Short mmCIF file of C-alpha atoms in Angstrom, two decimals:
data_model
loop_
_atom_site.label_atom_id
_atom_site.label_comp_id
_atom_site.label_asym_id
_atom_site.label_seq_id
_atom_site.Cartn_x
_atom_site.Cartn_y
_atom_site.Cartn_z
CA HIS A 77 19.07 -66.71 52.30
CA PRO A 78 21.10 -63.64 51.27
CA PHE A 79 24.40 -65.33 51.53
CA VAL A 80 23.37 -68.47 49.24
CA LEU A 81 23.35 -68.26 45.50
CA ARG A 82 19.77 -68.06 44.35
CA LEU A 83 18.32 -70.83 41.83
CA PHE A 84 15.44 -69.08 39.88
CA ASP A 85 14.41 -71.89 37.65
CA THR A 86 15.43 -74.94 35.78
CA PHE A 87 14.89 -76.13 32.24
CA LYS A 88 15.95 -79.19 29.97
CA ASP A 89 16.18 -80.16 26.28
CA PRO A 90 16.71 -83.62 24.73
CA ASN A 91 20.36 -83.58 25.90
CA ARG A 92 20.99 -81.04 28.54
CA LEU A 93 19.90 -79.71 31.86
CA TYR A 94 19.89 -75.98 32.62
CA MET A 95 19.90 -73.92 35.91
CA LEU A 96 19.09 -70.31 35.72
CA LEU A 97 21.17 -68.73 38.63
CA GLU A 98 21.70 -65.41 40.10
CA LEU A 99 24.24 -63.20 38.48
CA VAL A 100 26.87 -62.36 41.19
CA GLN A 101 29.35 -59.84 39.51
CA GLY A 102 31.97 -59.21 42.11
CA GLY A 103 34.09 -62.22 41.30
CA GLU A 104 35.51 -64.86 43.54
CA LEU A 105 36.87 -64.29 47.11
CA PHE A 106 39.97 -66.19 45.81
CA SER A 107 40.51 -63.19 43.37
CA ARG A 108 39.85 -60.66 46.09
CA LEU A 109 42.55 -62.26 48.34
CA GLN A 110 45.07 -62.28 45.32
CA THR A 111 44.62 -58.64 44.51
CA SER A 112 44.41 -57.24 48.01
CA ALA A 113 46.89 -54.85 49.49
CA THR A 114 48.65 -57.72 50.76
CA PRO A 115 48.42 -60.37 48.07
CA GLY A 116 47.06 -63.65 49.32
CA ARG A 117 45.71 -62.13 52.60
CA VAL A 118 43.10 -59.66 54.02
CA SER A 119 42.92 -57.95 57.37
CA VAL A 120 41.44 -59.70 60.38
CA GLY A 121 38.35 -57.29 60.14
CA ASP A 122 37.82 -58.46 56.59
CA ALA A 123 38.23 -61.99 57.33
CA ARG A 124 35.60 -61.48 60.26
CA PHE A 125 33.14 -60.01 57.79
CA TYR A 126 33.52 -62.68 55.13
CA GLY A 127 33.64 -65.56 57.71
CA ALA A 128 30.50 -64.28 59.34
CA CYS A 129 28.63 -64.45 55.99
CA VAL A 130 29.78 -68.08 55.61
CA LEU A 131 28.91 -68.89 59.01
CA ASP A 132 25.26 -67.46 58.84
CA ALA A 133 24.78 -69.38 55.40
CA PHE A 134 26.11 -72.62 56.99
CA ASP A 135 23.61 -71.91 60.01
CA HIS A 136 20.74 -71.75 57.58
CA MET A 137 21.77 -74.96 55.57
CA HIS A 138 22.23 -76.94 58.51
CA LEU A 139 18.82 -76.13 60.05
CA GLN A 140 17.61 -77.81 56.90
CA ASN A 141 20.02 -80.74 57.32
CA ILE A 142 21.94 -79.87 54.29
CA ILE A 143 25.86 -80.09 54.67
CA TYR A 144 27.91 -78.24 52.06
CA ARG A 145 31.26 -80.08 52.02
CA ASP A 146 33.02 -77.98 49.53
CA LEU A 147 34.07 -74.72 51.15
CA LYS A 148 36.93 -72.87 49.61
CA PRO A 149 37.64 -69.23 48.38
CA GLU A 150 36.85 -70.15 44.85
CA ASN A 151 33.47 -71.19 45.90
CA LEU A 152 32.55 -67.87 47.51
CA LEU A 153 31.46 -64.85 45.24
CA ILE A 154 31.14 -61.41 46.22
CA ASP A 155 28.11 -59.58 45.29
CA CYS A 156 27.66 -56.00 44.13
CA GLU A 157 27.25 -55.07 47.79
CA GLY A 158 30.47 -56.68 48.78
CA TYR A 159 28.73 -59.61 50.70
CA ILE A 160 29.46 -63.29 50.12
CA ARG A 161 27.36 -65.71 48.16
CA VAL A 162 28.00 -69.32 48.77
CA VAL A 163 28.02 -71.18 45.40
CA ASP A 164 28.61 -74.60 43.85
CA PHE A 165 26.44 -77.27 45.57
CA GLY A 166 27.85 -80.13 43.76
CA PHE A 167 28.92 -81.79 46.92
CA ALA A 168 26.08 -80.75 49.16
CA LYS A 169 23.71 -83.39 50.62
CA ILE A 170 20.87 -83.72 52.89
CA VAL A 171 22.28 -85.63 55.95
CA LYS A 172 20.34 -86.31 59.13
CA ASN A 173 22.78 -88.55 60.74
CA ARG A 174 25.93 -89.13 59.01
CA THR A 175 27.32 -89.92 55.52
CA TYR A 176 30.50 -91.57 54.24
CA THR A 177 31.47 -90.20 50.82
CA LEU A 178 35.01 -88.72 50.45
CA CYS A 179 34.64 -85.55 48.69
CA GLY A 180 35.89 -81.78 48.81
CA THR A 181 39.17 -79.94 48.51
CA PRO A 182 42.10 -81.71 49.99
CA GLU A 183 43.28 -78.85 52.28
CA TYR A 184 39.79 -78.20 53.83
CA LEU A 185 38.94 -81.77 54.48
CA ALA A 186 38.06 -82.73 58.01
CA PRO A 187 39.94 -85.66 59.77
CA GLU A 188 36.76 -87.52 60.16
CA LEU A 189 36.05 -87.39 56.49
CA LEU A 190 39.53 -88.67 55.57
CA VAL A 191 39.26 -91.74 57.63
CA GLY A 192 35.80 -92.64 56.26
CA LYS A 193 34.05 -93.47 59.57
CA GLY A 194 31.12 -91.09 58.82
CA HIS A 195 30.86 -87.36 59.01
CA ASN A 196 28.19 -84.66 59.37
CA LYS A 197 27.82 -80.89 59.51
CA GLY A 198 31.10 -80.81 61.59
CA VAL A 199 33.03 -80.91 58.37
CA ASP A 200 31.67 -77.53 57.37
CA TYR A 201 32.64 -75.98 60.67
CA TRP A 202 36.20 -77.40 60.40
CA ALA A 203 36.49 -76.00 56.88
CA LEU A 204 35.27 -72.58 58.25
CA GLY A 205 38.39 -72.72 60.51
CA VAL A 206 40.66 -73.44 57.55
CA LEU A 207 39.10 -70.65 55.72
CA LEU A 208 39.73 -68.06 58.47
CA TYR A 209 43.26 -69.21 58.83
CA GLU A 210 43.85 -68.88 54.97
CA MET A 211 42.19 -65.49 54.63
CA VAL A 212 44.52 -63.86 57.23
CA GLY A 213 47.61 -66.13 56.89
CA GLY A 214 47.76 -66.39 53.12
CA TYR A 215 47.84 -70.35 53.13
CA SER A 216 45.75 -73.06 54.51
CA PRO A 217 47.01 -74.44 57.84
CA PHE A 218 47.78 -78.09 56.57
CA ALA A 219 49.49 -77.00 53.29
CA ASP A 220 52.46 -78.83 51.80
CA HIS A 221 54.82 -75.77 50.99
CA GLU A 222 57.20 -78.06 49.16
CA ARG A 223 55.28 -79.91 46.56
CA GLY A 224 51.71 -79.36 47.26
CA ASP A 225 51.41 -83.25 47.71
CA GLN A 226 47.80 -84.27 48.44
CA MET A 227 49.01 -87.19 50.66
CA VAL A 228 51.18 -84.99 52.63
CA ILE A 229 48.34 -82.53 53.07
CA CYS A 230 46.04 -85.34 54.39
CA LYS A 231 48.67 -86.59 56.79
CA ASN A 232 49.09 -82.95 58.09
CA ILE A 233 45.33 -82.80 58.72
CA LEU A 234 45.28 -86.14 60.57
CA ARG A 235 48.19 -85.14 62.75
CA GLY A 236 46.25 -81.96 63.48
CA HIS A 237 49.26 -79.80 64.48
CA VAL A 238 48.32 -76.12 63.76
CA ARG A 239 51.16 -73.53 63.73
CA PHE A 240 50.37 -69.88 63.22
CA PRO A 241 52.51 -67.51 61.19
CA SER A 242 53.45 -64.21 62.52
CA VAL A 243 50.69 -62.40 60.67
CA ILE A 244 48.00 -64.37 62.64
CA ASN A 245 48.65 -62.50 65.75
CA ASN A 246 45.09 -61.82 66.98
CA SER A 247 44.31 -63.91 70.07
CA ASP A 248 40.43 -64.20 69.40
CA LEU A 249 41.14 -65.29 65.81
CA LYS A 250 43.58 -67.82 67.01
CA GLU A 251 41.29 -69.11 69.53
CA VAL A 252 38.33 -69.45 67.34
CA ILE A 253 40.34 -71.22 64.57
CA MET A 254 41.78 -73.76 67.18
CA ARG A 255 38.26 -74.60 68.35
CA LEU A 256 36.99 -75.11 64.94
CA LEU A 257 40.04 -77.13 63.98
CA ASP A 258 39.36 -79.53 67.06
CA LYS A 259 39.95 -83.12 65.75
CA ASP A 260 37.57 -84.52 68.39
CA ILE A 261 34.29 -83.51 66.67
CA THR A 262 32.28 -83.67 70.16
CA LYS A 263 34.39 -80.76 71.36
CA ARG A 264 34.57 -78.97 68.02
CA LEU A 265 32.86 -75.44 68.13
CA GLY A 266 29.58 -75.59 66.33
CA MET A 267 28.98 -79.26 67.33
CA LEU A 268 28.17 -78.29 70.92
CA LYS A 269 24.60 -77.96 72.44
CA GLY A 270 24.46 -74.40 71.00
CA GLY A 271 25.41 -75.32 67.43
CA ALA A 272 26.32 -72.32 65.18
CA LYS A 273 25.17 -69.99 67.93
CA ASP A 274 28.11 -70.97 69.97
CA ILE A 275 30.47 -69.91 67.12
CA LYS A 276 28.45 -66.44 66.69
CA ALA A 277 28.79 -65.76 70.32
CA HIS A 278 32.66 -66.24 70.30
CA ARG A 279 34.77 -63.22 71.05
CA PHE A 280 36.09 -63.06 67.68
CA PHE A 281 32.66 -62.41 66.24
CA ARG A 282 31.49 -60.04 69.05
CA LYS A 283 31.70 -56.94 66.63
CA ILE A 284 29.19 -58.56 64.35
CA ASN A 285 25.55 -57.31 64.54
CA TRP A 286 23.93 -60.60 63.08
CA THR A 287 20.67 -58.97 62.64
CA ARG A 288 22.03 -56.10 60.54
CA MET A 289 24.32 -58.52 58.68
CA LEU A 290 21.28 -60.59 57.64
CA ALA A 291 19.71 -57.54 56.41
CA LYS A 292 22.88 -56.38 54.61
CA ARG A 293 22.98 -53.09 56.52
CA GLU A 294 26.66 -53.52 57.45
CA LYS A 295 29.19 -51.83 55.48
CA ALA A 296 31.31 -54.45 53.48
CA PRO A 297 35.00 -54.08 53.73
CA TRP A 298 35.26 -53.88 49.85
CA THR A 299 32.77 -53.17 47.14
CA PRO A 300 33.65 -54.55 43.75
CA PRO A 301 33.88 -52.27 40.74
CA ILE A 302 30.86 -52.94 38.48
CA SER A 303 30.12 -50.75 35.43
CA ASP A 304 26.89 -52.16 34.37
CA PRO A 305 24.27 -54.99 35.14
CA LEU A 306 25.87 -57.27 32.58
CA ASP A 307 29.71 -56.44 33.62
CA THR A 308 31.75 -59.63 34.05
CA SER A 309 35.13 -57.93 34.14
CA ASN A 310 35.74 -59.32 37.85
CA PHE A 311 36.00 -62.83 36.40
CA ASP A 312 38.70 -64.34 34.40
CA PRO A 313 37.80 -65.06 30.66
CA TYR A 314 37.48 -68.76 29.66
CA ASP A 315 36.72 -70.65 26.50
CA GLU A 316 33.24 -72.13 26.45
CA ASP A 317 32.78 -75.67 25.50
CA ASP A 318 29.80 -76.02 23.03
CA HIS A 319 30.21 -79.74 22.71
CA VAL A 320 26.92 -81.60 23.37
CA GLN A 321 27.02 -85.30 24.49
CA PRO A 322 23.84 -87.06 23.38
CA TYR A 323 21.79 -88.19 26.31
CA ARG A 324 20.39 -91.62 26.65
CA ASP A 325 17.44 -92.08 28.97
CA ASP A 326 18.21 -95.04 31.39
CA GLY A 327 14.37 -95.62 31.94
CA THR A 328 14.15 -94.22 35.53
CA HIS A 329 12.97 -90.62 34.49
CA TRP A 330 14.94 -89.22 37.36
CA ASP A 331 14.84 -85.76 35.61
CA LYS A 332 11.07 -85.59 35.04
CA HIS A 333 10.75 -82.75 37.58
CA PHE A 334 13.65 -80.80 36.37
#
């Protein structure tokens, strides 16, 4: 799928596993938000474009019974054409009914995931609502602005009270966020009979031509500056860890096809 990071091949040596991944040079959506004209936020139109990329990627994953469970701006890269690539599938899982693992980023967790009664693809649509709110509002709807306390964030999620800052004044955006952030999963947009198609048909996304989006024929709101095929300037530098932990085979040969 054009909005999902591509895995080309895998390799291994006696101590390590390797994944050869597509190089996406535009940096994280998180960086894009921080360096926008209004730091921390983008316009409603930009949020619609980025949200549409994520929604189409989720639609593709969910049709294969894969739930993602780790949506956040840091896990969305921007390619050279300005489109989103969903990356980091460390919490992704094939789920046909429901699963019970508590995982993800606190501010993006759905209430059913927190209470441990089982969850499914609905957690991804809840997270999409949080993302849309954060892209335009500048912070997540359940943030603890005083201390960033994770317990406070979780309590805010379970209460489910969503207040919109003055910068989120688009009625269609507010409605789609509220319908995605419905605590009742049976009423949450995306979990009804039409699935992801119900979200795509919402008034907020009416300007999106889904066929042209999938073909990457729509003009992206921002194209990253890239000087050459190996330019990594849109990412922050970091120190590489060359330490290798010796691997001891447990006898199951779980990695034989890697």
